[in-house]
mmCIF file with all atom_site columns, C-alpha atoms in Angstrom:
data_model
loop_
_atom_site.group_PDB
_atom_site.id
_atom_site.type_symbol
_atom_site.label_atom_id
_atom_site.label_alt_id
_atom_site.label_comp_id
_atom_site.label_asym_id
_atom_site.label_entity_id
_atom_site.label_seq_id
_atom_site.pdbx_PDB_ins_code
_atom_site.Cartn_x
_atom_site.Cartn_y
_atom_site.Cartn_z
_atom_site.occupancy
_atom_site.B_iso_or_equiv
_atom_site.pdbx_formal_charge
_atom_site.auth_seq_id
_atom_site.auth_comp_id
_atom_site.auth_asym_id
_atom_site.auth_atom_id
_atom_site.pdbx_PDB_model_num
ATOM 1   C CA . UNK A 1 1   ? -51.449 20.557 -117.949 1.00 0.00 ? 663 UNK A CA 1
ATOM 2   C CA . UNK A 1 2   ? -54.151 23.337 -117.375 1.00 0.00 ? 664 UNK A CA 1
ATOM 3   C CA . UNK A 1 3   ? -51.885 26.280 -117.231 1.00 0.00 ? 665 UNK A CA 1
ATOM 4   C CA . UNK A 1 4   ? -53.206 29.784 -117.143 1.00 0.00 ? 666 UNK A CA 1
ATOM 5   C CA . UNK A 1 5   ? -51.042 32.947 -117.558 1.00 0.00 ? 667 UNK A CA 1
ATOM 6   C CA . UNK A 1 6   ? -51.710 36.572 -116.781 1.00 0.00 ? 668 UNK A CA 1
ATOM 7   C CA . UNK A 1 7   ? -49.882 39.624 -118.221 1.00 0.00 ? 669 UNK A CA 1
ATOM 8   C CA . UNK A 1 8   ? -48.742 41.820 -116.973 1.00 0.00 ? 670 UNK A CA 1
ATOM 9   C CA . UNK A 1 9   ? -47.936 40.744 -113.417 1.00 0.00 ? 671 UNK A CA 1
ATOM 10  C CA . UNK A 1 10  ? -47.636 44.113 -112.172 1.00 0.00 ? 672 UNK A CA 1
ATOM 11  C CA . UNK A 1 11  ? -48.738 47.427 -113.617 1.00 0.00 ? 673 UNK A CA 1
ATOM 12  C CA . UNK A 1 12  ? -48.662 51.053 -112.359 1.00 0.00 ? 674 UNK A CA 1
ATOM 13  C CA . UNK A 1 13  ? -50.672 53.525 -114.215 1.00 0.00 ? 675 UNK A CA 1
ATOM 14  C CA . UNK A 1 14  ? -51.800 57.274 -113.658 1.00 0.00 ? 676 UNK A CA 1
ATOM 15  C CA . UNK A 1 15  ? -55.282 58.071 -112.657 1.00 0.00 ? 677 UNK A CA 1
ATOM 16  C CA . UNK A 1 16  ? -57.552 58.525 -115.576 1.00 0.00 ? 678 UNK A CA 1
ATOM 17  C CA . UNK A 1 17  ? -55.707 56.238 -117.860 1.00 0.00 ? 679 UNK A CA 1
ATOM 18  C CA . UNK A 1 18  ? -56.856 52.569 -119.027 1.00 0.00 ? 680 UNK A CA 1
ATOM 19  C CA . UNK A 1 19  ? -55.192 49.296 -118.381 1.00 0.00 ? 681 UNK A CA 1
ATOM 20  C CA . UNK A 1 20  ? -55.449 46.088 -119.973 1.00 0.00 ? 682 UNK A CA 1
ATOM 21  C CA . UNK A 1 21  ? -54.946 42.793 -118.421 1.00 0.00 ? 683 UNK A CA 1
ATOM 22  C CA . UNK A 1 22  ? -54.670 39.538 -120.479 1.00 0.00 ? 684 UNK A CA 1
ATOM 23  C CA . UNK A 1 23  ? -55.637 35.978 -119.285 1.00 0.00 ? 685 UNK A CA 1
ATOM 24  C CA . UNK A 1 24  ? -54.505 33.035 -121.404 1.00 0.00 ? 686 UNK A CA 1
ATOM 25  C CA . UNK A 1 25  ? -55.190 29.364 -121.231 1.00 0.00 ? 687 UNK A CA 1
ATOM 26  C CA . UNK A 1 26  ? -51.779 27.901 -122.383 1.00 0.00 ? 688 UNK A CA 1
ATOM 27  C CA . UNK A 1 27  ? -52.521 24.261 -123.048 1.00 0.00 ? 689 UNK A CA 1
ATOM 28  C CA . UNK A 1 28  ? -56.322 24.018 -123.176 1.00 0.00 ? 690 UNK A CA 1
ATOM 29  C CA . UNK A 1 29  ? -59.396 25.764 -124.591 1.00 0.00 ? 691 UNK A CA 1
ATOM 30  C CA . UNK A 1 30  ? -61.609 27.593 -122.184 1.00 0.00 ? 692 UNK A CA 1
ATOM 31  C CA . UNK A 1 31  ? -65.029 28.882 -123.295 1.00 0.00 ? 693 UNK A CA 1
ATOM 32  C CA . UNK A 1 32  ? -65.522 30.344 -119.957 1.00 0.00 ? 694 UNK A CA 1
ATOM 33  C CA . UNK A 1 33  ? -63.094 32.385 -117.936 1.00 0.00 ? 695 UNK A CA 1
ATOM 34  C CA . UNK A 1 34  ? -63.810 34.250 -114.696 1.00 0.00 ? 696 UNK A CA 1
ATOM 35  C CA . UNK A 1 35  ? -62.396 37.591 -113.440 1.00 0.00 ? 697 UNK A CA 1
ATOM 36  C CA . UNK A 1 36  ? -61.921 38.089 -109.726 1.00 0.00 ? 698 UNK A CA 1
ATOM 37  C CA . UNK A 1 37  ? -60.718 40.943 -107.513 1.00 0.00 ? 699 UNK A CA 1
ATOM 38  C CA . UNK A 1 38  ? -58.870 40.624 -104.135 1.00 0.00 ? 700 UNK A CA 1
ATOM 39  C CA . UNK A 1 39  ? -58.618 43.160 -101.632 1.00 0.00 ? 701 UNK A CA 1
ATOM 40  C CA . UNK A 1 40  ? -55.826 43.074 -98.989  1.00 0.00 ? 702 UNK A CA 1
ATOM 41  C CA . UNK A 1 41  ? -56.343 40.349 -96.619  1.00 0.00 ? 703 UNK A CA 1
ATOM 42  C CA . UNK A 1 42  ? -59.651 39.487 -98.081  1.00 0.00 ? 704 UNK A CA 1
ATOM 43  C CA . UNK A 1 43  ? -61.177 36.573 -100.137 1.00 0.00 ? 705 UNK A CA 1
ATOM 44  C CA . UNK A 1 44  ? -61.540 36.572 -103.858 1.00 0.00 ? 706 UNK A CA 1
ATOM 45  C CA . UNK A 1 45  ? -64.658 38.412 -105.255 1.00 0.00 ? 707 UNK A CA 1
ATOM 46  C CA . UNK A 1 46  ? -65.988 37.327 -108.559 1.00 0.00 ? 708 UNK A CA 1
ATOM 47  C CA . UNK A 1 47  ? -66.336 40.221 -110.965 1.00 0.00 ? 709 UNK A CA 1
ATOM 48  C CA . UNK A 1 48  ? -67.646 38.667 -114.015 1.00 0.00 ? 710 UNK A CA 1
ATOM 49  C CA . UNK A 1 49  ? -67.931 35.570 -116.050 1.00 0.00 ? 711 UNK A CA 1
ATOM 50  C CA . UNK A 1 50  ? -66.281 35.809 -119.614 1.00 0.00 ? 712 UNK A CA 1
ATOM 51  C CA . UNK A 1 51  ? -67.674 33.718 -122.250 1.00 0.00 ? 713 UNK A CA 1
ATOM 52  C CA . UNK A 1 52  ? -66.184 33.286 -125.689 1.00 0.00 ? 714 UNK A CA 1
ATOM 53  C CA . UNK A 1 53  ? -67.995 34.896 -128.424 1.00 0.00 ? 715 UNK A CA 1
ATOM 54  C CA . UNK A 1 54  ? -70.720 36.505 -126.182 1.00 0.00 ? 716 UNK A CA 1
ATOM 55  C CA . UNK A 1 55  ? -71.057 39.265 -123.680 1.00 0.00 ? 717 UNK A CA 1
ATOM 56  C CA . UNK A 1 56  ? -69.713 38.746 -120.232 1.00 0.00 ? 718 UNK A CA 1
ATOM 57  C CA . UNK A 1 57  ? -71.989 38.341 -117.234 1.00 0.00 ? 719 UNK A CA 1
ATOM 58  C CA . UNK A 1 58  ? -71.181 40.750 -114.349 1.00 0.00 ? 720 UNK A CA 1
ATOM 59  C CA . UNK A 1 59  ? -71.849 40.234 -110.831 1.00 0.00 ? 721 UNK A CA 1
ATOM 60  C CA . UNK A 1 60  ? -73.960 42.677 -108.901 1.00 0.00 ? 722 UNK A CA 1
ATOM 61  C CA . UNK A 1 61  ? -72.434 45.794 -108.086 1.00 0.00 ? 723 UNK A CA 1
ATOM 62  C CA . UNK A 1 62  ? -69.605 45.611 -110.704 1.00 0.00 ? 724 UNK A CA 1
ATOM 63  C CA . UNK A 1 63  ? -69.774 48.511 -113.332 1.00 0.00 ? 725 UNK A CA 1
ATOM 64  C CA . UNK A 1 64  ? -69.617 46.759 -116.715 1.00 0.00 ? 726 UNK A CA 1
ATOM 65  C CA . UNK A 1 65  ? -68.694 50.138 -118.444 1.00 0.00 ? 727 UNK A CA 1
ATOM 66  C CA . UNK A 1 66  ? -65.699 50.411 -115.953 1.00 0.00 ? 728 UNK A CA 1
ATOM 67  C CA . UNK A 1 67  ? -64.318 47.012 -116.385 1.00 0.00 ? 729 UNK A CA 1
ATOM 68  C CA . UNK A 1 68  ? -64.514 45.974 -119.889 1.00 0.00 ? 730 UNK A CA 1
ATOM 69  C CA . UNK A 1 69  ? -64.298 42.097 -120.691 1.00 0.00 ? 731 UNK A CA 1
ATOM 70  C CA . UNK A 1 70  ? -63.389 40.710 -124.067 1.00 0.00 ? 732 UNK A CA 1
ATOM 71  C CA . UNK A 1 71  ? -63.244 37.104 -124.692 1.00 0.00 ? 733 UNK A CA 1
ATOM 72  C CA . UNK A 1 72  ? -62.309 36.889 -128.332 1.00 0.00 ? 734 UNK A CA 1
ATOM 73  C CA . UNK A 1 73  ? -60.918 33.458 -128.636 1.00 0.00 ? 735 UNK A CA 1
ATOM 74  C CA . UNK A 1 74  ? -60.813 30.330 -126.803 1.00 0.00 ? 736 UNK A CA 1
ATOM 75  C CA . UNK A 1 75  ? -57.657 30.904 -125.115 1.00 0.00 ? 737 UNK A CA 1
ATOM 76  C CA . UNK A 1 76  ? -57.722 34.822 -124.310 1.00 0.00 ? 738 UNK A CA 1
ATOM 77  C CA . UNK A 1 77  ? -59.771 36.946 -122.236 1.00 0.00 ? 739 UNK A CA 1
ATOM 78  C CA . UNK A 1 78  ? -58.901 40.513 -121.407 1.00 0.00 ? 740 UNK A CA 1
ATOM 79  C CA . UNK A 1 79  ? -59.931 42.879 -118.580 1.00 0.00 ? 741 UNK A CA 1
ATOM 80  C CA . UNK A 1 80  ? -59.714 46.591 -119.406 1.00 0.00 ? 742 UNK A CA 1
ATOM 81  C CA . UNK A 1 81  ? -60.092 48.867 -116.345 1.00 0.00 ? 743 UNK A CA 1
ATOM 82  C CA . UNK A 1 82  ? -61.190 52.231 -117.870 1.00 0.00 ? 744 UNK A CA 1
ATOM 83  C CA . UNK A 1 83  ? -60.441 55.553 -116.510 1.00 0.00 ? 745 UNK A CA 1
ATOM 84  C CA . UNK A 1 84  ? -58.697 53.965 -113.608 1.00 0.00 ? 746 UNK A CA 1
ATOM 85  C CA . UNK A 1 85  ? -58.812 55.682 -110.218 1.00 0.00 ? 747 UNK A CA 1
ATOM 86  C CA . UNK A 1 86  ? -56.835 54.998 -107.096 1.00 0.00 ? 748 UNK A CA 1
ATOM 87  C CA . UNK A 1 87  ? -59.637 52.890 -105.526 1.00 0.00 ? 749 UNK A CA 1
ATOM 88  C CA . UNK A 1 88  ? -59.228 50.505 -108.455 1.00 0.00 ? 750 UNK A CA 1
ATOM 89  C CA . UNK A 1 89  ? -55.964 49.564 -107.171 1.00 0.00 ? 751 UNK A CA 1
ATOM 90  C CA . UNK A 1 90  ? -56.099 45.790 -106.385 1.00 0.00 ? 752 UNK A CA 1
ATOM 91  C CA . UNK A 1 91  ? -55.056 42.248 -107.039 1.00 0.00 ? 753 UNK A CA 1
ATOM 92  C CA . UNK A 1 92  ? -56.844 40.905 -110.155 1.00 0.00 ? 754 UNK A CA 1
ATOM 93  C CA . UNK A 1 93  ? -56.876 37.140 -110.757 1.00 0.00 ? 755 UNK A CA 1
ATOM 94  C CA . UNK A 1 94  ? -58.420 35.271 -113.705 1.00 0.00 ? 756 UNK A CA 1
ATOM 95  C CA . UNK A 1 95  ? -59.138 31.692 -114.099 1.00 0.00 ? 757 UNK A CA 1
ATOM 96  C CA . UNK A 1 96  ? -60.196 29.549 -117.009 1.00 0.00 ? 758 UNK A CA 1
ATOM 97  C CA . UNK A 1 97  ? -62.734 26.687 -116.655 1.00 0.00 ? 759 UNK A CA 1
ATOM 98  C CA . UNK A 1 98  ? -61.970 23.323 -118.130 1.00 0.00 ? 760 UNK A CA 1
ATOM 99  C CA . UNK A 1 99  ? -64.949 21.065 -117.434 1.00 0.00 ? 761 UNK A CA 1
ATOM 100 C CA . UNK A 1 100 ? -66.184 21.709 -113.932 1.00 0.00 ? 762 UNK A CA 1
ATOM 101 C CA . UNK A 1 101 ? -62.878 22.928 -112.670 1.00 0.00 ? 763 UNK A CA 1
ATOM 102 C CA . UNK A 1 102 ? -61.264 26.297 -112.743 1.00 0.00 ? 764 UNK A CA 1
ATOM 103 C CA . UNK A 1 103 ? -57.467 26.853 -113.245 1.00 0.00 ? 765 UNK A CA 1
ATOM 104 C CA . UNK A 1 104 ? -56.119 30.274 -111.859 1.00 0.00 ? 766 UNK A CA 1
ATOM 105 C CA . UNK A 1 105 ? -53.574 32.727 -113.292 1.00 0.00 ? 767 UNK A CA 1
ATOM 106 C CA . UNK A 1 106 ? -50.907 34.180 -111.061 1.00 0.00 ? 768 UNK A CA 1
ATOM 107 C CA . UNK A 1 107 ? -52.762 37.399 -110.729 1.00 0.00 ? 769 UNK A CA 1
ATOM 108 C CA . UNK A 1 108 ? -51.988 41.153 -111.647 1.00 0.00 ? 770 UNK A CA 1
ATOM 109 C CA . UNK A 1 109 ? -51.216 43.788 -109.274 1.00 0.00 ? 771 UNK A CA 1
ATOM 110 C CA . UNK A 1 110 ? -52.663 46.994 -110.315 1.00 0.00 ? 772 UNK A CA 1
ATOM 111 C CA . UNK A 1 111 ? -51.554 50.254 -108.726 1.00 0.00 ? 773 UNK A CA 1
ATOM 112 C CA . UNK A 1 112 ? -53.181 53.478 -109.818 1.00 0.00 ? 774 UNK A CA 1
ATOM 113 C CA . UNK A 1 113 ? -51.302 56.709 -108.739 1.00 0.00 ? 775 UNK A CA 1
ATOM 114 C CA . UNK B 2 1   ? -77.400 28.815 -103.780 1.00 0.00 ? 475 UNK B CA 1
ATOM 115 C CA . UNK B 2 2   ? -73.932 27.790 -102.402 1.00 0.00 ? 476 UNK B CA 1
ATOM 116 C CA . UNK B 2 3   ? -71.775 29.200 -99.607  1.00 0.00 ? 477 UNK B CA 1
ATOM 117 C CA . UNK B 2 4   ? -68.725 28.441 -97.614  1.00 0.00 ? 478 UNK B CA 1
ATOM 118 C CA . UNK B 2 5   ? -67.628 29.347 -94.127  1.00 0.00 ? 479 UNK B CA 1
ATOM 119 C CA . UNK B 2 6   ? -64.128 28.992 -92.805  1.00 0.00 ? 480 UNK B CA 1
ATOM 120 C CA . UNK B 2 7   ? -63.793 28.883 -89.060  1.00 0.00 ? 481 UNK B CA 1
ATOM 121 C CA . UNK B 2 8   ? -61.102 30.899 -87.946  1.00 0.00 ? 482 UNK B CA 1
ATOM 122 C CA . UNK B 2 9   ? -59.485 33.706 -89.960  1.00 0.00 ? 483 UNK B CA 1
ATOM 123 C CA . UNK B 2 10  ? -56.064 32.961 -88.352  1.00 0.00 ? 484 UNK B CA 1
ATOM 124 C CA . UNK B 2 11  ? -54.638 29.624 -87.251  1.00 0.00 ? 485 UNK B CA 1
ATOM 125 C CA . UNK B 2 12  ? -51.323 29.492 -85.625  1.00 0.00 ? 486 UNK B CA 1
ATOM 126 C CA . UNK B 2 13  ? -49.335 26.236 -85.029  1.00 0.00 ? 487 UNK B CA 1
ATOM 127 C CA . UNK B 2 14  ? -45.841 24.997 -84.056  1.00 0.00 ? 488 UNK B CA 1
ATOM 128 C CA . UNK B 2 15  ? -43.688 23.307 -86.611  1.00 0.00 ? 489 UNK B CA 1
ATOM 129 C CA . UNK B 2 16  ? -44.342 19.686 -86.558  1.00 0.00 ? 490 UNK B CA 1
ATOM 130 C CA . UNK B 2 17  ? -47.825 20.164 -85.086  1.00 0.00 ? 491 UNK B CA 1
ATOM 131 C CA . UNK B 2 18  ? -51.156 19.021 -86.601  1.00 0.00 ? 492 UNK B CA 1
ATOM 132 C CA . UNK B 2 19  ? -52.616 21.394 -89.026  1.00 0.00 ? 493 UNK B CA 1
ATOM 133 C CA . UNK B 2 20  ? -56.538 21.582 -89.081  1.00 0.00 ? 494 UNK B CA 1
ATOM 134 C CA . UNK B 2 21  ? -58.243 24.178 -91.145  1.00 0.00 ? 495 UNK B CA 1
ATOM 135 C CA . UNK B 2 22  ? -62.176 23.982 -90.827  1.00 0.00 ? 496 UNK B CA 1
ATOM 136 C CA . UNK B 2 23  ? -64.574 24.581 -93.714  1.00 0.00 ? 497 UNK B CA 1
ATOM 137 C CA . UNK B 2 24  ? -68.325 24.094 -93.671  1.00 0.00 ? 498 UNK B CA 1
ATOM 138 C CA . UNK B 2 25  ? -70.431 24.445 -96.810  1.00 0.00 ? 499 UNK B CA 1
ATOM 139 C CA . UNK B 2 26  ? -73.857 24.753 -98.111  1.00 0.00 ? 500 UNK B CA 1
ATOM 140 C CA . UNK B 2 27  ? -75.136 23.663 -101.356 1.00 0.00 ? 501 UNK B CA 1
ATOM 141 C CA . UNK B 2 28  ? -78.543 22.968 -103.053 1.00 0.00 ? 502 UNK B CA 1
ATOM 142 C CA . UNK B 2 29  ? -76.992 20.362 -105.282 1.00 0.00 ? 503 UNK B CA 1
ATOM 143 C CA . UNK B 2 30  ? -74.139 17.773 -104.857 1.00 0.00 ? 504 UNK B CA 1
ATOM 144 C CA . UNK B 2 31  ? -70.987 19.983 -104.514 1.00 0.00 ? 505 UNK B CA 1
ATOM 145 C CA . UNK B 2 32  ? -67.591 19.840 -105.671 1.00 0.00 ? 506 UNK B CA 1
ATOM 146 C CA . UNK B 2 33  ? -65.255 21.067 -102.872 1.00 0.00 ? 507 UNK B CA 1
ATOM 147 C CA . UNK B 2 34  ? -61.750 22.524 -103.107 1.00 0.00 ? 508 UNK B CA 1
ATOM 148 C CA . UNK B 2 35  ? -58.899 23.713 -101.121 1.00 0.00 ? 509 UNK B CA 1
ATOM 149 C CA . UNK B 2 36  ? -56.586 26.333 -102.521 1.00 0.00 ? 510 UNK B CA 1
ATOM 150 C CA . UNK B 2 37  ? -53.397 27.974 -101.209 1.00 0.00 ? 511 UNK B CA 1
ATOM 151 C CA . UNK B 2 38  ? -52.278 31.427 -101.777 1.00 0.00 ? 512 UNK B CA 1
ATOM 152 C CA . UNK B 2 39  ? -48.616 32.741 -101.090 1.00 0.00 ? 513 UNK B CA 1
ATOM 153 C CA . UNK B 2 40  ? -48.284 36.584 -100.990 1.00 0.00 ? 514 UNK B CA 1
ATOM 154 C CA . UNK B 2 41  ? -48.721 38.371 -104.178 1.00 0.00 ? 515 UNK B CA 1
ATOM 155 C CA . UNK B 2 42  ? -49.370 35.118 -106.128 1.00 0.00 ? 516 UNK B CA 1
ATOM 156 C CA . UNK B 2 43  ? -52.250 33.382 -107.550 1.00 0.00 ? 517 UNK B CA 1
ATOM 157 C CA . UNK B 2 44  ? -54.304 30.363 -106.137 1.00 0.00 ? 518 UNK B CA 1
ATOM 158 C CA . UNK B 2 45  ? -52.675 26.965 -106.223 1.00 0.00 ? 519 UNK B CA 1
ATOM 159 C CA . UNK B 2 46  ? -54.923 23.897 -106.084 1.00 0.00 ? 520 UNK B CA 1
ATOM 160 C CA . UNK B 2 47  ? -54.215 21.793 -102.827 1.00 0.00 ? 521 UNK B CA 1
ATOM 161 C CA . UNK B 2 48  ? -56.960 19.103 -103.450 1.00 0.00 ? 522 UNK B CA 1
ATOM 162 C CA . UNK B 2 49  ? -60.403 18.583 -104.728 1.00 0.00 ? 523 UNK B CA 1
ATOM 163 C CA . UNK B 2 50  ? -63.419 16.385 -103.922 1.00 0.00 ? 524 UNK B CA 1
ATOM 164 C CA . UNK B 2 51  ? -65.480 15.369 -106.751 1.00 0.00 ? 525 UNK B CA 1
ATOM 165 C CA . UNK B 2 52  ? -67.938 12.859 -105.315 1.00 0.00 ? 526 UNK B CA 1
ATOM 166 C CA . UNK B 2 53  ? -65.534 9.866  -105.652 1.00 0.00 ? 527 UNK B CA 1
ATOM 167 C CA . UNK B 2 54  ? -63.562 8.927  -102.389 1.00 0.00 ? 528 UNK B CA 1
ATOM 168 C CA . UNK B 2 55  ? -64.491 10.992 -99.247  1.00 0.00 ? 529 UNK B CA 1
ATOM 169 C CA . UNK B 2 56  ? -60.912 11.164 -98.066  1.00 0.00 ? 530 UNK B CA 1
ATOM 170 C CA . UNK B 2 57  ? -58.996 13.194 -100.610 1.00 0.00 ? 531 UNK B CA 1
ATOM 171 C CA . UNK B 2 58  ? -55.237 13.465 -100.608 1.00 0.00 ? 532 UNK B CA 1
ATOM 172 C CA . UNK B 2 59  ? -53.581 16.441 -102.087 1.00 0.00 ? 533 UNK B CA 1
ATOM 173 C CA . UNK B 2 60  ? -50.190 17.887 -102.689 1.00 0.00 ? 534 UNK B CA 1
ATOM 174 C CA . UNK B 2 61  ? -47.600 18.850 -99.994  1.00 0.00 ? 535 UNK B CA 1
ATOM 175 C CA . UNK B 2 62  ? -48.919 16.235 -97.570  1.00 0.00 ? 536 UNK B CA 1
ATOM 176 C CA . UNK B 2 63  ? -52.421 17.703 -97.135  1.00 0.00 ? 537 UNK B CA 1
ATOM 177 C CA . UNK B 2 64  ? -55.696 15.852 -96.990  1.00 0.00 ? 538 UNK B CA 1
ATOM 178 C CA . UNK B 2 65  ? -59.340 16.686 -96.575  1.00 0.00 ? 539 UNK B CA 1
ATOM 179 C CA . UNK B 2 66  ? -62.424 14.519 -95.521  1.00 0.00 ? 540 UNK B CA 1
ATOM 180 C CA . UNK B 2 67  ? -65.881 15.345 -97.158  1.00 0.00 ? 541 UNK B CA 1
ATOM 181 C CA . UNK B 2 68  ? -68.463 14.649 -94.485  1.00 0.00 ? 542 UNK B CA 1
ATOM 182 C CA . UNK B 2 69  ? -71.881 14.927 -95.889  1.00 0.00 ? 543 UNK B CA 1
ATOM 183 C CA . UNK B 2 70  ? -73.741 14.730 -92.568  1.00 0.00 ? 544 UNK B CA 1
ATOM 184 C CA . UNK B 2 71  ? -71.650 17.525 -91.205  1.00 0.00 ? 545 UNK B CA 1
ATOM 185 C CA . UNK B 2 72  ? -71.495 19.550 -94.519  1.00 0.00 ? 546 UNK B CA 1
ATOM 186 C CA . UNK B 2 73  ? -67.694 19.864 -93.782  1.00 0.00 ? 547 UNK B CA 1
ATOM 187 C CA . UNK B 2 74  ? -64.724 19.529 -95.748  1.00 0.00 ? 548 UNK B CA 1
ATOM 188 C CA . UNK B 2 75  ? -61.775 20.244 -93.170  1.00 0.00 ? 549 UNK B CA 1
ATOM 189 C CA . UNK B 2 76  ? -58.306 20.435 -94.470  1.00 0.00 ? 550 UNK B CA 1
ATOM 190 C CA . UNK B 2 77  ? -55.585 18.640 -92.264  1.00 0.00 ? 551 UNK B CA 1
ATOM 191 C CA . UNK B 2 78  ? -51.729 17.962 -92.375  1.00 0.00 ? 552 UNK B CA 1
ATOM 192 C CA . UNK B 2 79  ? -50.207 15.692 -89.651  1.00 0.00 ? 553 UNK B CA 1
ATOM 193 C CA . UNK B 2 80  ? -46.941 17.715 -89.441  1.00 0.00 ? 554 UNK B CA 1
ATOM 194 C CA . UNK B 2 81  ? -46.651 21.485 -90.210  1.00 0.00 ? 555 UNK B CA 1
ATOM 195 C CA . UNK B 2 82  ? -43.585 22.931 -92.035  1.00 0.00 ? 556 UNK B CA 1
ATOM 196 C CA . UNK B 2 83  ? -42.541 26.404 -92.202  1.00 0.00 ? 557 UNK B CA 1
ATOM 197 C CA . UNK B 2 84  ? -43.079 26.501 -95.861  1.00 0.00 ? 558 UNK B CA 1
ATOM 198 C CA . UNK B 2 85  ? -46.854 25.863 -95.199  1.00 0.00 ? 559 UNK B CA 1
ATOM 199 C CA . UNK B 2 86  ? -47.302 29.247 -93.941  1.00 0.00 ? 560 UNK B CA 1
ATOM 200 C CA . UNK B 2 87  ? -49.769 31.005 -96.321  1.00 0.00 ? 561 UNK B CA 1
ATOM 201 C CA . UNK B 2 88  ? -53.526 31.713 -96.722  1.00 0.00 ? 562 UNK B CA 1
ATOM 202 C CA . UNK B 2 89  ? -55.826 28.997 -97.421  1.00 0.00 ? 563 UNK B CA 1
ATOM 203 C CA . UNK B 2 90  ? -59.184 29.002 -99.277  1.00 0.00 ? 564 UNK B CA 1
ATOM 204 C CA . UNK B 2 91  ? -61.968 26.654 -99.132  1.00 0.00 ? 565 UNK B CA 1
ATOM 205 C CA . UNK B 2 92  ? -64.214 26.875 -102.191 1.00 0.00 ? 566 UNK B CA 1
ATOM 206 C CA . UNK B 2 93  ? -67.469 25.146 -103.472 1.00 0.00 ? 567 UNK B CA 1
ATOM 207 C CA . UNK B 2 94  ? -68.926 24.683 -106.947 1.00 0.00 ? 568 UNK B CA 1
ATOM 208 C CA . UNK B 2 95  ? -71.868 22.962 -108.112 1.00 0.00 ? 569 UNK B CA 1
ATOM 209 C CA . UNK B 2 96  ? -71.663 19.651 -110.050 1.00 0.00 ? 570 UNK B CA 1
ATOM 210 C CA . UNK B 2 97  ? -74.473 20.578 -112.206 1.00 0.00 ? 571 UNK B CA 1
ATOM 211 C CA . UNK B 2 98  ? -77.071 23.264 -112.754 1.00 0.00 ? 572 UNK B CA 1
ATOM 212 C CA . UNK B 2 99  ? -77.132 26.968 -113.808 1.00 0.00 ? 573 UNK B CA 1
ATOM 213 C CA . UNK B 2 100 ? -74.017 27.548 -111.643 1.00 0.00 ? 574 UNK B CA 1
ATOM 214 C CA . UNK B 2 101 ? -72.003 24.762 -112.972 1.00 0.00 ? 575 UNK B CA 1
ATOM 215 C CA . UNK B 2 102 ? -68.088 25.360 -112.632 1.00 0.00 ? 576 UNK B CA 1
ATOM 216 C CA . UNK B 2 103 ? -68.771 28.775 -110.699 1.00 0.00 ? 577 UNK B CA 1
ATOM 217 C CA . UNK B 2 104 ? -66.672 28.912 -107.599 1.00 0.00 ? 578 UNK B CA 1
ATOM 218 C CA . UNK B 2 105 ? -67.886 30.288 -104.289 1.00 0.00 ? 579 UNK B CA 1
ATOM 219 C CA . UNK B 2 106 ? -64.847 31.002 -101.933 1.00 0.00 ? 580 UNK B CA 1
ATOM 220 C CA . UNK B 2 107 ? -64.729 31.133 -98.061  1.00 0.00 ? 581 UNK B CA 1
ATOM 221 C CA . UNK B 2 108 ? -63.137 34.119 -96.421  1.00 0.00 ? 582 UNK B CA 1
ATOM 222 C CA . UNK B 2 109 ? -59.768 32.449 -96.065  1.00 0.00 ? 583 UNK B CA 1
ATOM 223 C CA . UNK B 2 110 ? -57.600 31.425 -93.259  1.00 0.00 ? 584 UNK B CA 1
ATOM 224 C CA . UNK B 2 111 ? -54.111 32.606 -92.714  1.00 0.00 ? 585 UNK B CA 1
ATOM 225 C CA . UNK B 2 112 ? -51.875 29.787 -91.216  1.00 0.00 ? 586 UNK B CA 1
ATOM 226 C CA . UNK B 2 113 ? -48.816 30.886 -89.201  1.00 0.00 ? 587 UNK B CA 1
ATOM 227 C CA . UNK B 2 114 ? -46.165 28.262 -88.531  1.00 0.00 ? 588 UNK B CA 1
ATOM 228 C CA . UNK B 2 115 ? -43.909 29.028 -85.476  1.00 0.00 ? 589 UNK B CA 1
ATOM 229 C CA . UNK B 2 116 ? -40.531 27.390 -85.281  1.00 0.00 ? 590 UNK B CA 1
#
C-alpha cells in the first residue's frame, strides 16, 4: 500500500514554455502533498506544501507564480513550472502524507533547453 | 525547529564489511526519524523508521538503526555490505506533533560506495 506515482518521469521542454507534473496517491487519500526539488548531488529541498482544497504554502525563496501548485482532489496534486528556463532544470519529487508519514513518488526529471 | 546532520558525505566500504552511516538530529518535540535510500534518477525508498516504539529499528535489505536520545543520534548500520547497497542515503526527521506535523527535514545525504 501507500503508493505514489508521478507523471511524466522525464520531460524536455523549450525555454519559455510551461510544464505540468502530476503527483497521484494511488491507494490512499492525501489531504497534504509535498513538492521537493533536488539538485545534482544535493539533498531534497522542500518547495511547497500542497493542501487539498486550499492554497499551497511555499517555502521561503520559492516563487509561487513560477511554480503553480494545484491540489484539486484527495489523490492528485499538480506542479506547473511556468515560463521554464534552463535554470529550472532539475529533479522534482513529490510525496503524499498519510498520518505522520510521507510516501514518495519516483520523481520527474525536467530538462529545459 | 528541527535539523539533521549526516556525518560524512561519502562512505566507502568493501563488500562484506560493516556499513555505518551516521545521523544526528535536533528537534524541539519528540521526533520521528527515517532513513531513505535513493538510487540514481529514482525517488526515495523508505528503509526504516523510528516512531517512539522500540529504539532498535529493523528495516529492509538487512539495515537497522538505533535511536539514542541521549546522543540525539539515529545511525544506520548493516553487518555485511553488498554491491547492491551502493546508493545515496538520507536521514530525515519529522515532528510527531505540533505545527510541523508530518513535515520532513532531510540531512545532506551520504553516498555509499561498495568495493569488491
